[in-house]
Amino acid sequence: MEIQSSPIPLQPINDAVTKKHDVSLFVLRLDLNHPHISGNKLFKLKYNLEEARKQGKNTLLTFGGAYSNHIAATAAAGKEAGFKTIGIIRGEEHEELNPTLKFATDCGMQLFYVSREDYRNKNIQSLSNYQIIKSSNYYLIPEGGSNELGVLGCKEITKNIPIDFDIVCCPCGTGATLAGIVLSLKDNQNTLGFQILKGENYIKSEVDNWLNKFNFITQNKYNINESYHFGGYAKVNPELKEFIKQFEKENNIPLDYVYTGKMMFGIYELIKKGNFEKGETIIAIHTGGLQGNKGFEG
Ligand SMILES: *Cc1c(COP(=O)(O)O)cnc(C)c1O
């Protein structure tokens, strides 16, 4: 692999809640695998970078919102692995770049802004009047790094868990990360995804689609919880903010507001409700995303 990854700690959480309900809870700290290409995004990029190289491309072109973890990760990965990078950003250009886009441009990423409508249609045609895009030899990575190579990379996440476990929890945006994890499990293991967008059965069908591409017969290898999206993507309330603050204080683990904070809030609620069986070992995947926190603080 072209990008150097740091060791990924598995951090135990022992507190009054886990003790009372007799569960073992661990956080797999993917957020520590790289200073700038953090969390699941490094896994999703791994085989995409290899493929881009194989195809002889010198540029990575991808999409994202203005605070996108994937945009930041792709910009950093391009810089480290020697690719030029182009980011197509949803929405209008602002005179002052936010910290995510500032970081991306500091890494050398060229940014182009498209209307929400063009963005929704991933209308690459509308971008072709930009000479730089027309003339560049790019490898296209979809939003969030979610494609089959991204799923394949995420299949390697659980290799970093050195203990036996019963259930893996993971926050879901496109479901590609969860699908990769499902592909890696043993028969007696299961997954629980936390949907962080609103929309009934949204992630369930996405994960099914990914798994179908790998001819995987799902057989209930995963469940999706839709109860802790807090009103939708990047929506927060004071209760969530307080939880994140407390969790960091007690465990020295920072969480992000969009993904891991909601998952961890959900895990605690479900433990308290007795949804996990006594004696179960639960692994919570810290998928990273901390670079986006600047948009919520201050
Ligand atoms: C992108 C991202 C996710 C979502 O991953 P999907 O594969 O799209 O489900 C989860 N957590 C963090 C921190 C992310 O940046």
Short mmCIF file of C-alpha atoms and ligand atoms in Angstrom, two decimals, residues 40-41 44 69 146 171-177 259 287-289, ligand 1:
data_model
loop_
_atom_site.label_atom_id
_atom_site.label_comp_id
_atom_site.label_asym_id
_atom_site.label_seq_id
_atom_site.Cartn_x
_atom_site.Cartn_y
_atom_site.Cartn_z
CA ASN A 40 -12.63 4.35 7.02
CA LYS A 41 -11.62 6.72 4.20
CA LYS A 44 -11.80 3.01 0.92
CA ASN A 69 -14.14 13.87 5.20
CA SER A 146 -17.91 4.32 -2.16
CA PRO A 171 -22.02 4.40 11.38
CA CYS A 172 -23.46 4.36 7.84
CA GLY A 173 -23.54 7.09 5.19
CA THR A 174 -23.55 5.11 1.96
CA GLY A 175 -23.28 1.69 3.60
CA ALA A 176 -20.09 0.76 1.73
CA THR A 177 -18.07 0.48 4.92
CA TYR A 259 -21.13 9.85 12.32
CA THR A 287 -14.54 5.66 11.51
CA GLY A 288 -12.72 8.97 12.01
CA GLY A 289 -14.21 12.19 10.67
C1 LIG B 1 -17.68 8.65 5.28
C2 LIG B 1 -17.85 8.30 6.71
C3 LIG B 1 -18.75 7.30 7.13
C4 LIG B 1 -19.71 6.62 6.20
O1 LIG B 1 -19.16 5.56 5.50
P1 LIG B 1 -20.05 4.83 4.39
O2 LIG B 1 -19.16 3.82 3.83
O3 LIG B 1 -20.42 5.87 3.38
O4 LIG B 1 -21.25 4.28 5.04
C5 LIG B 1 -18.79 6.99 8.48
N1 LIG B 1 -18.01 7.65 9.37
C6 LIG B 1 -17.16 8.61 9.01
C7 LIG B 1 -16.38 9.30 10.05
C8 LIG B 1 -17.05 8.97 7.67
O5 LIG B 1 -16.21 9.96 7.32
#
